[in-house]
Amino acid sequence: MVPRVARVHRRRTETPDVITLDLEPEKGDGGDSVPFEPGQFNMLTAFGVGEIPISHSGDPMNPDRPVHTIRAVGAVSSALVRLRPGDAVGVRGPFGAGWPIGAAEGRDVVLVAGGLGLAPLRPALHRLLAEPQRYGRILLLYGTRSPEDILFRRELESLRQRLEIDIEVTVDHAVSEWRGHVGVVTRLIARSEFDPLNSIAFVCGPEVMMRFAVGKLRDAGVSDESIHISMERNMKCAVGLCGHCQFGPSFVCRDGPVFPLERVRELLAVQEI
Ligand SMILES: Cc1cc2nc3c(=O)[nH]c(=O)nc-3n(C[C@H](O)[C@H](O)[C@H](O)COP(=O)(O)OP(=O)(O)OC[C@H]3O[C@@H](n4cnc5c(N)ncnc54)[C@H](O)[C@@H]3O)c2cc1C
Ligand code: FES
């Protein structure tokens, strides 16, 4: 329960309200690399302000420098977004159940991301693209509000050159220079080529977007067992003790944040329990 201390090694501005921090654990403070699975999260402390859950957004093959992508929405996230290289941050984790990458072997993999939802999917993308021959088609369908909200833009542009992955990006509101899709990300599902009977889908984004994505994936023929979604609930302990993140019979911190759809189907419509 006691956070390790890490220093901000690098800070990148992704969009007007989202930054990415590369952290370096302090030597002698459990500073060895702590492995994590794609989809897991850390509890990050902004000292003197508070602690919040933030997903890993870096490469799981390089856990020495944990990477986190953060949007400023309230007191703690804004304090983390204000950190500069050299500043201290508390780190507890990793916690939770991540994306079932093993179950994706031999199947098409459809990643559906809305907005900041791309951050928790990025480690899965790294893992899949490290050994693409183990999977069928790999598709990333990504939607943001506007072109300036696209996360990891340069990385996506360079990944698009690779033959092992199809990347489609759509925006809700276009500007005149935008040449890509316009409209909600869920529309891309029907247009995409994958084998619904031999595919697995990982979905992350606002709950309303995930509900529609689930509907479109089902319409396309993907079974509920093959759809996995990442849920967010307010958290305190992150280890299944306080009940703060209760989601029906499950605790999001311990049993999630990634759940198979069949486990949370009935609860997906419930805002907060
Ligand atoms: C497993 C998990 C992984 C997450 N990963 C990331 C991530 O990678 N990057 C990131 O920026 N954020 C992530 N979040 C959300 C992040 O934890 C919240 O934005 C943060 O707790 C807000 O705290 P605050 O003190 O800044 O704002 P608060 O003052 O607590 O809240 C500000 C506003 O945000 C809303 N809010 C607070 N917590 C959440 C939440 N968990 N989900 C949705 N709305 C919330 C509040 O209702 C309020 O409207 C994750 C949350 C969970 C549960
Ligand atoms: S945050 Fe305490 S039980 Fe999940």
JSON list of C-alpha atoms and ligand atoms in Angstrom, two decimals, residues 17-19 39-43 49-57 67-81 95 116 119-120 207 230-235 245 252-253 256-258 272, ligand 1:
[
{"chain": "A", "resi": 17, "resn": "ASP", "atom": "CA", "xyz": [-5.25, 18.68, -22.13]},
{"chain": "A", "resi": 18, "resn": "VAL", "atom": "CA", "xyz": [-3.37, 15.35, -22.23]},
{"chain": "A", "resi": 19, "resn": "ILE", "atom": "CA", "xyz": [0.29, 14.67, -21.43]},
{"chain": "A", "resi": 39, "resn": "GLY", "atom": "CA", "xyz": [-4.44, -3.09, -19.55]},
{"chain": "A", "resi": 40, "resn": "GLN", "atom": "CA", "xyz": [-3.14, -2.91, -15.97]},
{"chain": "A", "resi": 41, "resn": "PHE", "atom": "CA", "xyz": [-2.94, 0.36, -14.06]},
{"chain": "A", "resi": 42, "resn": "ASN", "atom": "CA", "xyz": [-0.87, 2.06, -11.37]},
{"chain": "A", "resi": 43, "resn": "MET", "atom": "CA", "xyz": [-2.07, 4.30, -8.54]},
{"chain": "A", "resi": 49, "resn": "VAL", "atom": "CA", "xyz": [-2.83, 16.41, -3.41]},
{"chain": "A", "resi": 50, "resn": "GLY", "atom": "CA", "xyz": [-3.95, 12.78, -3.73]},
{"chain": "A", "resi": 51, "resn": "GLU", "atom": "CA", "xyz": [-3.76, 9.45, -5.49]},
{"chain": "A", "resi": 52, "resn": "ILE", "atom": "CA", "xyz": [-5.62, 8.25, -8.62]},
{"chain": "A", "resi": 53, "resn": "PRO", "atom": "CA", "xyz": [-5.65, 5.20, -10.91]},
{"chain": "A", "resi": 54, "resn": "ILE", "atom": "CA", "xyz": [-3.86, 5.70, -14.25]},
{"chain": "A", "resi": 55, "resn": "SER", "atom": "CA", "xyz": [-3.34, 2.96, -16.85]},
{"chain": "A", "resi": 56, "resn": "HIS", "atom": "CA", "xyz": [0.04, 1.92, -18.14]},
{"chain": "A", "resi": 57, "resn": "SER", "atom": "CA", "xyz": [0.39, 3.35, -21.66]},
{"chain": "A", "resi": 67, "resn": "VAL", "atom": "CA", "xyz": [4.70, 5.43, -19.02]},
{"chain": "A", "resi": 68, "resn": "HIS", "atom": "CA", "xyz": [1.37, 7.08, -18.20]},
{"chain": "A", "resi": 69, "resn": "THR", "atom": "CA", "xyz": [-0.89, 9.28, -20.30]},
{"chain": "A", "resi": 70, "resn": "ILE", "atom": "CA", "xyz": [-3.04, 11.65, -18.26]},
{"chain": "A", "resi": 71, "resn": "ARG", "atom": "CA", "xyz": [-5.91, 14.04, -18.93]},
{"chain": "A", "resi": 72, "resn": "ALA", "atom": "CA", "xyz": [-6.42, 16.92, -16.48]},
{"chain": "A", "resi": 73, "resn": "VAL", "atom": "CA", "xyz": [-10.01, 16.65, -15.23]},
{"chain": "A", "resi": 74, "resn": "GLY", "atom": "CA", "xyz": [-9.78, 17.45, -11.49]},
{"chain": "A", "resi": 75, "resn": "ALA", "atom": "CA", "xyz": [-7.41, 18.19, -8.61]},
{"chain": "A", "resi": 76, "resn": "VAL", "atom": "CA", "xyz": [-5.12, 15.14, -8.73]},
{"chain": "A", "resi": 77, "resn": "SER", "atom": "CA", "xyz": [-4.96, 14.63, -12.48]},
{"chain": "A", "resi": 78, "resn": "SER", "atom": "CA", "xyz": [-4.26, 18.36, -12.97]},
{"chain": "A", "resi": 79, "resn": "ALA", "atom": "CA", "xyz": [-1.44, 18.20, -10.41]},
{"chain": "A", "resi": 80, "resn": "LEU", "atom": "CA", "xyz": [0.08, 15.21, -12.27]},
{"chain": "A", "resi": 81, "resn": "VAL", "atom": "CA", "xyz": [-0.26, 17.02, -15.59]},
{"chain": "A", "resi": 95, "resn": "PHE", "atom": "CA", "xyz": [-3.04, -3.62, -10.38]},
{"chain": "A", "resi": 116, "resn": "LEU", "atom": "CA", "xyz": [-8.15, 8.67, -24.09]},
{"chain": "A", "resi": 119, "resn": "ALA", "atom": "CA", "xyz": [-3.80, 4.91, -23.80]},
{"chain": "A", "resi": 120, "resn": "PRO", "atom": "CA", "xyz": [-4.69, 1.60, -22.03]},
{"chain": "A", "resi": 207, "resn": "GLU", "atom": "CA", "xyz": [-19.01, 4.02, -21.52]},
{"chain": "A", "resi": 230, "resn": "SER", "atom": "CA", "xyz": [-12.14, -1.78, -19.85]},
{"chain": "A", "resi": 231, "resn": "MET", "atom": "CA", "xyz": [-14.27, -0.19, -17.11]},
{"chain": "A", "resi": 232, "resn": "GLU", "atom": "CA", "xyz": [-13.46, 2.86, -14.99]},
{"chain": "A", "resi": 233, "resn": "ARG", "atom": "CA", "xyz": [-14.75, 3.46, -11.48]},
{"chain": "A", "resi": 234, "resn": "ASN", "atom": "CA", "xyz": [-13.49, 5.76, -8.72]},
{"chain": "A", "resi": 235, "resn": "MET", "atom": "CA", "xyz": [-10.93, 3.96, -6.56]},
{"chain": "A", "resi": 245, "resn": "CYS", "atom": "CA", "xyz": [-14.91, 0.58, -7.07]},
{"chain": "A", "resi": 252, "resn": "VAL", "atom": "CA", "xyz": [-13.05, -3.03, -10.87]},
{"chain": "A", "resi": 253, "resn": "CYS", "atom": "CA", "xyz": [-9.59, -2.74, -9.25]},
{"chain": "A", "resi": 256, "resn": "GLY", "atom": "CA", "xyz": [-11.03, -5.64, -13.89]},
{"chain": "A", "resi": 257, "resn": "PRO", "atom": "CA", "xyz": [-10.52, -3.07, -15.23]},
{"chain": "A", "resi": 258, "resn": "VAL", "atom": "CA", "xyz": [-10.72, -5.36, -18.28]},
{"chain": "A", "resi": 272, "resn": "GLU", "atom": "CA", "xyz": [-22.15, 4.26, -10.96]},
{"chain": "B", "resi": 1, "resn": "LIG", "atom": "C1", "xyz": [-8.57, 1.61, -14.01]},
{"chain": "B", "resi": 1, "resn": "LIG", "atom": "C2", "xyz": [-8.55, 3.07, -14.36]},
{"chain": "B", "resi": 1, "resn": "LIG", "atom": "C3", "xyz": [-7.62, 3.51, -15.29]},
{"chain": "B", "resi": 1, "resn": "LIG", "atom": "C4", "xyz": [-7.57, 4.87, -15.64]},
{"chain": "B", "resi": 1, "resn": "LIG", "atom": "N1", "xyz": [-6.63, 5.27, -16.53]},
{"chain": "B", "resi": 1, "resn": "LIG", "atom": "C5", "xyz": [-6.52, 6.58, -16.83]},
{"chain": "B", "resi": 1, "resn": "LIG", "atom": "C6", "xyz": [-5.51, 7.03, -17.72]},
{"chain": "B", "resi": 1, "resn": "LIG", "atom": "O1", "xyz": [-4.72, 6.25, -18.26]},
{"chain": "B", "resi": 1, "resn": "LIG", "atom": "N2", "xyz": [-5.43, 8.37, -17.94]},
{"chain": "B", "resi": 1, "resn": "LIG", "atom": "C7", "xyz": [-6.28, 9.27, -17.36]},
{"chain": "B", "resi": 1, "resn": "LIG", "atom": "O2", "xyz": [-6.16, 10.48, -17.59]},
{"chain": "B", "resi": 1, "resn": "LIG", "atom": "N3", "xyz": [-7.28, 8.86, -16.54]},
{"chain": "B", "resi": 1, "resn": "LIG", "atom": "C8", "xyz": [-7.40, 7.55, -16.25]},
{"chain": "B", "resi": 1, "resn": "LIG", "atom": "N4", "xyz": [-8.38, 7.14, -15.37]},
{"chain": "B", "resi": 1, "resn": "LIG", "atom": "C9", "xyz": [-9.31, 8.14, -14.83]},
{"chain": "B", "resi": 1, "resn": "LIG", "atom": "C10", "xyz": [-8.65, 8.88, -13.68]},
{"chain": "B", "resi": 1, "resn": "LIG", "atom": "O3", "xyz": [-8.38, 8.00, -12.63]},
{"chain": "B", "resi": 1, "resn": "LIG", "atom": "C11", "xyz": [-9.61, 10.01, -13.22]},
{"chain": "B", "resi": 1, "resn": "LIG", "atom": "O4", "xyz": [-9.64, 11.01, -14.22]},
{"chain": "B", "resi": 1, "resn": "LIG", "atom": "C12", "xyz": [-9.10, 10.60, -11.92]},
{"chain": "B", "resi": 1, "resn": "LIG", "atom": "O5", "xyz": [-9.37, 9.70, -10.86]},
{"chain": "B", "resi": 1, "resn": "LIG", "atom": "C13", "xyz": [-9.76, 11.93, -11.64]},
{"chain": "B", "resi": 1, "resn": "LIG", "atom": "O6", "xyz": [-9.26, 12.41, -10.39]},
{"chain": "B", "resi": 1, "resn": "LIG", "atom": "P1", "xyz": [-9.12, 13.96, -10.11]},
{"chain": "B", "resi": 1, "resn": "LIG", "atom": "O7", "xyz": [-8.81, 14.17, -8.68]},
{"chain": "B", "resi": 1, "resn": "LIG", "atom": "O8", "xyz": [-8.19, 14.59, -11.08]},
{"chain": "B", "resi": 1, "resn": "LIG", "atom": "O9", "xyz": [-10.55, 14.52, -10.46]},
{"chain": "B", "resi": 1, "resn": "LIG", "atom": "P2", "xyz": [-11.86, 14.46, -9.56]},
{"chain": "B", "resi": 1, "resn": "LIG", "atom": "O10", "xyz": [-11.99, 15.77, -8.88]},
{"chain": "B", "resi": 1, "resn": "LIG", "atom": "O11", "xyz": [-11.91, 13.21, -8.74]},
{"chain": "B", "resi": 1, "resn": "LIG", "atom": "O12", "xyz": [-12.94, 14.32, -10.73]},
{"chain": "B", "resi": 1, "resn": "LIG", "atom": "C14", "xyz": [-13.07, 15.29, -11.77]},
{"chain": "B", "resi": 1, "resn": "LIG", "atom": "C15", "xyz": [-14.15, 14.81, -12.72]},
{"chain": "B", "resi": 1, "resn": "LIG", "atom": "O13", "xyz": [-13.78, 13.52, -13.30]},
{"chain": "B", "resi": 1, "resn": "LIG", "atom": "C16", "xyz": [-14.76, 12.53, -12.95]},
{"chain": "B", "resi": 1, "resn": "LIG", "atom": "N5", "xyz": [-14.04, 11.30, -12.58]},
{"chain": "B", "resi": 1, "resn": "LIG", "atom": "C17", "xyz": [-13.28, 11.07, -11.51]},
{"chain": "B", "resi": 1, "resn": "LIG", "atom": "N6", "xyz": [-12.77, 9.81, -11.52]},
{"chain": "B", "resi": 1, "resn": "LIG", "atom": "C18", "xyz": [-13.23, 9.25, -12.64]},
{"chain": "B", "resi": 1, "resn": "LIG", "atom": "C19", "xyz": [-13.08, 7.97, -13.23]},
{"chain": "B", "resi": 1, "resn": "LIG", "atom": "N7", "xyz": [-12.37, 6.99, -12.67]},
{"chain": "B", "resi": 1, "resn": "LIG", "atom": "N8", "xyz": [-13.68, 7.74, -14.39]},
{"chain": "B", "resi": 1, "resn": "LIG", "atom": "C20", "xyz": [-14.42, 8.68, -14.98]},
{"chain": "B", "resi": 1, "resn": "LIG", "atom": "N9", "xyz": [-14.62, 9.91, -14.48]},
{"chain": "B", "resi": 1, "resn": "LIG", "atom": "C21", "xyz": [-14.04, 10.19, -13.33]},
{"chain": "B", "resi": 1, "resn": "LIG", "atom": "C22", "xyz": [-15.51, 13.08, -11.75]},
{"chain": "B", "resi": 1, "resn": "LIG", "atom": "O14", "xyz": [-16.83, 12.58, -11.70]},
{"chain": "B", "resi": 1, "resn": "LIG", "atom": "C23", "xyz": [-15.49, 14.57, -12.03]},
{"chain": "B", "resi": 1, "resn": "LIG", "atom": "O15", "xyz": [-16.49, 14.92, -12.97]},
{"chain": "B", "resi": 1, "resn": "LIG", "atom": "C24", "xyz": [-8.47, 5.79, -15.03]},
{"chain": "B", "resi": 1, "resn": "LIG", "atom": "C25", "xyz": [-9.40, 5.34, -14.11]},
{"chain": "B", "resi": 1, "resn": "LIG", "atom": "C26", "xyz": [-9.44, 4.00, -13.77]},
{"chain": "B", "resi": 1, "resn": "LIG", "atom": "C27", "xyz": [-10.44, 3.52, -12.78]}
]
